[in-house]
Short mmCIF file of C-alpha atoms and ligand atoms in Angstrom, two decimals:
data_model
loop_
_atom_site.label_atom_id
_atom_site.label_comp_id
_atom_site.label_asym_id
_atom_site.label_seq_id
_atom_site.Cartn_x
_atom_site.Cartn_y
_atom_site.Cartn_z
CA UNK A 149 21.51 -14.55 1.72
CA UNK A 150 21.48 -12.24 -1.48
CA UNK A 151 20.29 -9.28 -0.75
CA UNK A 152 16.36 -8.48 -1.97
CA UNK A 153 15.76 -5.74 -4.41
CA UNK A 154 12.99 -3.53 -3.63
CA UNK A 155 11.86 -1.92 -6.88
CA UNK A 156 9.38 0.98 -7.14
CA UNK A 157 6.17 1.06 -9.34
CA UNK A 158 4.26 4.25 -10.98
CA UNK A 159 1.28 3.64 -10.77
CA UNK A 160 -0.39 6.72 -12.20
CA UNK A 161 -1.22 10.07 -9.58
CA UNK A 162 -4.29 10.73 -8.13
CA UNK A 163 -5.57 14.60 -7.01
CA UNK A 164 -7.87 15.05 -4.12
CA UNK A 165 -9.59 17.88 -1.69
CA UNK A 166 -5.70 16.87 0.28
CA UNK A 167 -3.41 15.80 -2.04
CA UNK A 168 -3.62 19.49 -3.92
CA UNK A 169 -1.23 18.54 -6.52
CA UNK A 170 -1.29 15.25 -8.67
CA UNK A 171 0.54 12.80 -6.34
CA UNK A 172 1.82 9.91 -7.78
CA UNK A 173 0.79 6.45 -7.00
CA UNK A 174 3.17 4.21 -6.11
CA UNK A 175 3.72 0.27 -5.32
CA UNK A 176 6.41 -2.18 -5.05
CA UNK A 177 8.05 -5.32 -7.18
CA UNK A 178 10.08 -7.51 -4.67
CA UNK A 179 12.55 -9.86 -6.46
CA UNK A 180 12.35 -12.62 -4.01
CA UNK A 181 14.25 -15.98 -4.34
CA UNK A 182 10.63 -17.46 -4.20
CA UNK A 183 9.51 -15.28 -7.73
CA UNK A 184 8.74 -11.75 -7.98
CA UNK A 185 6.61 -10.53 -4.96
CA UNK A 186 4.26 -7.42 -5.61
CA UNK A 187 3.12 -5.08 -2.92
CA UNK A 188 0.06 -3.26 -4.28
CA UNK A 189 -1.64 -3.24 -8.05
CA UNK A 190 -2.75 0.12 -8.25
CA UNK A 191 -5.88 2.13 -9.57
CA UNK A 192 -7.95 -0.31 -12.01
CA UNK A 193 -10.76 1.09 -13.88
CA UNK A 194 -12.18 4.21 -13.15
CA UNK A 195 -15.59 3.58 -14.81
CA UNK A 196 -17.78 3.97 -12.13
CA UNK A 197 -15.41 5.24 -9.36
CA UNK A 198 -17.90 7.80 -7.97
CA UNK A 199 -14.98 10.44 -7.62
CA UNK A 200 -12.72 9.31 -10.54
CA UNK A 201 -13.08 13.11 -12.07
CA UNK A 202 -13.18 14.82 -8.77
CA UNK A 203 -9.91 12.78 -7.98
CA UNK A 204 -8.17 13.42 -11.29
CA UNK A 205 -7.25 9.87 -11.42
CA UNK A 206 -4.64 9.03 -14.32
CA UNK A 207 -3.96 5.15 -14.48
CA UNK A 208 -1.86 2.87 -15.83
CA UNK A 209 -1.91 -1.11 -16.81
CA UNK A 210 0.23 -3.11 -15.21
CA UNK A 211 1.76 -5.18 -17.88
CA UNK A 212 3.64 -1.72 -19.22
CA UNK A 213 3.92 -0.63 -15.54
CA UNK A 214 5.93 -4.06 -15.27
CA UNK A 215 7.27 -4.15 -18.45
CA UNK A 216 9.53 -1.52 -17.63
CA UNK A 217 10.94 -3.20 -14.98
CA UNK A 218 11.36 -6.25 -17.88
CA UNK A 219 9.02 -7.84 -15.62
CA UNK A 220 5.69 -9.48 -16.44
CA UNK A 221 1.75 -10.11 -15.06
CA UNK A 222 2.87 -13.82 -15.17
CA UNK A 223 5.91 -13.63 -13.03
CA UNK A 224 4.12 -12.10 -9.74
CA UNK A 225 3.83 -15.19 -7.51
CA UNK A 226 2.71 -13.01 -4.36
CA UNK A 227 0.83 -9.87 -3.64
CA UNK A 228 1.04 -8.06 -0.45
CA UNK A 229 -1.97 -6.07 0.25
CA UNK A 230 -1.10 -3.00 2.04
CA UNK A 231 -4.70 -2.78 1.51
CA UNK A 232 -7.81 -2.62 0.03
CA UNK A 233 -8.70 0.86 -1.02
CA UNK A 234 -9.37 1.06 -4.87
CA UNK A 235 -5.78 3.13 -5.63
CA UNK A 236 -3.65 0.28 -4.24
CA UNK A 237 -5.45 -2.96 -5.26
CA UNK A 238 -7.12 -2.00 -8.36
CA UNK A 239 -6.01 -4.54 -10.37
CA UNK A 240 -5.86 -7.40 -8.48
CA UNK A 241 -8.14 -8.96 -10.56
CA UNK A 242 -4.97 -9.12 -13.48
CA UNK A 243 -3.18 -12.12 -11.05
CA UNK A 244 -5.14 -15.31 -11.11
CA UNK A 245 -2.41 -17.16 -9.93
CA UNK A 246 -0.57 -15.28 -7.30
CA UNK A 247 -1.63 -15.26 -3.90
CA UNK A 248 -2.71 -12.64 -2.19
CA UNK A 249 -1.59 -12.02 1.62
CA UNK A 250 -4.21 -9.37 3.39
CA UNK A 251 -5.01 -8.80 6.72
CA UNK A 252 -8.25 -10.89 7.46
CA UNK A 253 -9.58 -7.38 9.78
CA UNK A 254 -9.29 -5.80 6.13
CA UNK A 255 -11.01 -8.12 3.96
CA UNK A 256 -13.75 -8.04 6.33
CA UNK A 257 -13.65 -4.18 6.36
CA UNK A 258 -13.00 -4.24 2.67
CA UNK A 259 -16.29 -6.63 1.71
CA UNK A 260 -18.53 -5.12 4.61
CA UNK A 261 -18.03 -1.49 2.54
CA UNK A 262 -18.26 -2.88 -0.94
CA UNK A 263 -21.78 -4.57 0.52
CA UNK A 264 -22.92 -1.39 1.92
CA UNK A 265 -22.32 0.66 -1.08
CA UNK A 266 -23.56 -2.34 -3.95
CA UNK A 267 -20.18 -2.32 -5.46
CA UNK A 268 -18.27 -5.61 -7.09
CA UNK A 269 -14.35 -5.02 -6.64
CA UNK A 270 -12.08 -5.55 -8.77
CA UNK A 271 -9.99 -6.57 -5.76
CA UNK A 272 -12.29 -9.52 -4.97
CA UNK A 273 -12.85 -11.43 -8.13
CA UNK A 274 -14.13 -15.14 -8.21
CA UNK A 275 -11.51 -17.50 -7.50
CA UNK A 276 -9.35 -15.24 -6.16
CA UNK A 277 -6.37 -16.56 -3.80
CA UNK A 278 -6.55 -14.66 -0.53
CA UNK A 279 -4.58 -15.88 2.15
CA UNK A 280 -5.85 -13.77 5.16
CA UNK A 281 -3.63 -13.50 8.30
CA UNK A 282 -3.67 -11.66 11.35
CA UNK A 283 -1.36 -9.60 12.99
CA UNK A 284 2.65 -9.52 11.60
CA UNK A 285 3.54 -12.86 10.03
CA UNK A 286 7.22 -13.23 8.10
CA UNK A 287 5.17 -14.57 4.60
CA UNK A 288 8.05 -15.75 2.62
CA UNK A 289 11.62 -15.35 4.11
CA UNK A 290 13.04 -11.60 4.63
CA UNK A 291 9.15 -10.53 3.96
CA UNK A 292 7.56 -9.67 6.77
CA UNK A 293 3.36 -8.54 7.38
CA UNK A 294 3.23 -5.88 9.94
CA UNK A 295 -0.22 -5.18 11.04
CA UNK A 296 -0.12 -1.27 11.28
CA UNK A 297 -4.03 -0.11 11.27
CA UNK A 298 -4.88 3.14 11.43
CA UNK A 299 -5.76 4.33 7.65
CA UNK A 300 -7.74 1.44 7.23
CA UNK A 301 -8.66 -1.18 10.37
CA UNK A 302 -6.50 -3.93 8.46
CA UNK A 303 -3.86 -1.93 7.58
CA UNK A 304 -0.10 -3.27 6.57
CA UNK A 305 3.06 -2.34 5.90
CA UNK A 306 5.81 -4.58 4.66
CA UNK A 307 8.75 -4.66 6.34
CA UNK A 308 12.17 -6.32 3.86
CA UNK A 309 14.97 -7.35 5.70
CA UNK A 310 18.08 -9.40 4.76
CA UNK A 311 21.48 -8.91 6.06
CA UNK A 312 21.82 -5.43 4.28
CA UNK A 313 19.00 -3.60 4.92
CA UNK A 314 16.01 -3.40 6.60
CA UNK A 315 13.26 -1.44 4.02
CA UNK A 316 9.89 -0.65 4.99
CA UNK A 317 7.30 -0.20 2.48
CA UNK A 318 4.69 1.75 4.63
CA UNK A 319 1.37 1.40 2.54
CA UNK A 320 -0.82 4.45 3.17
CA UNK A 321 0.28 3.95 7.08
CA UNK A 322 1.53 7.53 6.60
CA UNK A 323 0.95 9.28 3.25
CA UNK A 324 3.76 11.32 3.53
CA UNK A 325 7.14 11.94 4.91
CA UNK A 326 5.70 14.72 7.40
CA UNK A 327 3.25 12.52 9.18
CA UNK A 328 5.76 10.07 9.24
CA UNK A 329 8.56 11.73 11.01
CA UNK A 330 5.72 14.19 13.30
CA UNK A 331 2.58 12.51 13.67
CA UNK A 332 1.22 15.06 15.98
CA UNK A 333 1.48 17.15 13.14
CA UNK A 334 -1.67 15.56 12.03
CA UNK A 335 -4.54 16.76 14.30
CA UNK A 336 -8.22 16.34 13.56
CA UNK A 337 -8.49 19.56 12.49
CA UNK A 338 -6.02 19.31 9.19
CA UNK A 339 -7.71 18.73 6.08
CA UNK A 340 -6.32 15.28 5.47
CA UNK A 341 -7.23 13.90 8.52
CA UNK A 342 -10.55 12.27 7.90
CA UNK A 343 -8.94 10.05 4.47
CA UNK A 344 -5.58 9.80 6.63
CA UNK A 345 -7.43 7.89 9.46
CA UNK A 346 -10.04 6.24 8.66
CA UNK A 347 -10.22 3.47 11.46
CA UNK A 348 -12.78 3.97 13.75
CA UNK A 349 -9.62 3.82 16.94
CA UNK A 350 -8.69 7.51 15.44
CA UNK A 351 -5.67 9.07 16.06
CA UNK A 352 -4.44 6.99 18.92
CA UNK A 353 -4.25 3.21 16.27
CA UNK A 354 -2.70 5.21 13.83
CA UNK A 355 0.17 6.90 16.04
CA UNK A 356 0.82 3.92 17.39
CA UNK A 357 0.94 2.31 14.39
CA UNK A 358 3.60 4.59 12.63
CA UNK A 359 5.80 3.91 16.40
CA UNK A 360 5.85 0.33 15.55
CA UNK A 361 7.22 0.91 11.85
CA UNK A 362 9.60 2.99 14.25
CA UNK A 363 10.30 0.68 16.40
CA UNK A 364 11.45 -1.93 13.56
CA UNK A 365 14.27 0.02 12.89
CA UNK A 366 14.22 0.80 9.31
CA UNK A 367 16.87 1.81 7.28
CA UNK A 368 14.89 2.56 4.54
CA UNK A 369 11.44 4.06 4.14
CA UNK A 370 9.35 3.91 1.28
CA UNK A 371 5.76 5.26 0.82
CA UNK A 372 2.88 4.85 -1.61
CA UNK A 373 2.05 8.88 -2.26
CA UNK A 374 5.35 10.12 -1.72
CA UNK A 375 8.47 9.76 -3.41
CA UNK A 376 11.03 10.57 -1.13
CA UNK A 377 12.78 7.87 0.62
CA UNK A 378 14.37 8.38 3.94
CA UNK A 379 16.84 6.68 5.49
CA UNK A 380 16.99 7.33 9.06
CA UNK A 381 20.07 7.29 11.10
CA UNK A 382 21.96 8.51 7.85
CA UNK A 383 21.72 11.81 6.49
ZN1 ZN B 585 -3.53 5.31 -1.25
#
């Protein structure tokens, strides 16, 4: 099997009461023998994001995002939603065609909050192709869902694998490389805690999920709000 190229995406950076510095958004183009697989669309429009100038939100369309990758809207077959939250599946709404793979514990989440607040995603747009699953589900060969709640109650991370490498593409499972490597080093206390776990299981989901990224065995790790990538067991 050739191996799959995992490309990175900037997305535009976002600013909040934790992230003290602009922190870049980030999301994924897969070039999969199936057509180019997408994990995450980033920020969409910020018109009537209640914290869009609180957050210091910078965006930017995906057509140039892709078109510097010499890729384009129409060549994205799949999305993977790590999930829903408005910074990593903004513009969902651009990909008519693909389908998009999302825990069915996070669309539920997802619509339930939208609901509660009167909002209309631009995640969830008429005719939209979800295809929910539950739990971790290989999607397309070498592209594996792993359920990994914790930020959000239908969280995933992606897990690539072919005979090369195994890359993980953690989502907002861990925002940075910190948690990530010392997850007691978030307690409730630390001012990131409350928009690093936001599932109602608390600390305990969210440790547990970050041991089963672990416990995969990556060789690589990628994150959304970080741009370091580490490579454990190599140094
Ligand atoms: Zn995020």
């Amino acid at each position: 099997m050739t191996p799959i190229e995992v490309i990175r995406l900037y997305h535009g950076d976002i600013q909040t009461l934790f992230f003290d510095e602009p922190t870049p958004i980030h999301g994924y183009a897969i070039k999969h023998p199936r057509g180019v697989v997408l994990v995450d669309t980033g920020f969409g429009n910020v018109d009537g994001f209640p914290w869009a100038r609180e957050y210091k939100i910078q965006t930017r369309a995906m057509d140039a995002v892709l078109a510097e990758q010499d890729l384009s809207l129409a060549d994205v077959t799949h999305v993977l939603v790590t999930h829903l939250d408005h910074d990593h599946a903004g513009q969902n709404f651009l990909f008519k065609d693909a389908t998009f793979v999302v825990q069915g514990a996070e669309l539920d989440y997802a619509r339930a909050n939208a609901r509660a607040i009167g909002e209309e995603p631009s995640w969830d747009f008429p005719q939209a192709r979800f295809e929910p699953i539950a739990g971790d589900a290989e999607v397309l060969s070498g592209l594996t869902c792993l359920f990994t709640p914790g930020h959000t109650p239908g969280h995933q991370s992606i897990l690539v694998h072919d005979d090369e490498a195994r890359q993980v593409i953690v989502g907002d499972a861990s925002y940075t490389v910190e948690f990530y490597e010392d997850p007691s080093s978030l307690g409730e206390d630390h001012p990131g805690f409350a928009m690093q776990v936001r599932d109602p299981g608390g600390h305990e989901i969210w440790q547990q999920s970050i041991e089963k990224i672990k416990n995969a065995h990556p060789t690589e790790v990628h994150f959304c709000h970080d741009t370091r990538i580490l490579a454990p067991g190599r140094s």
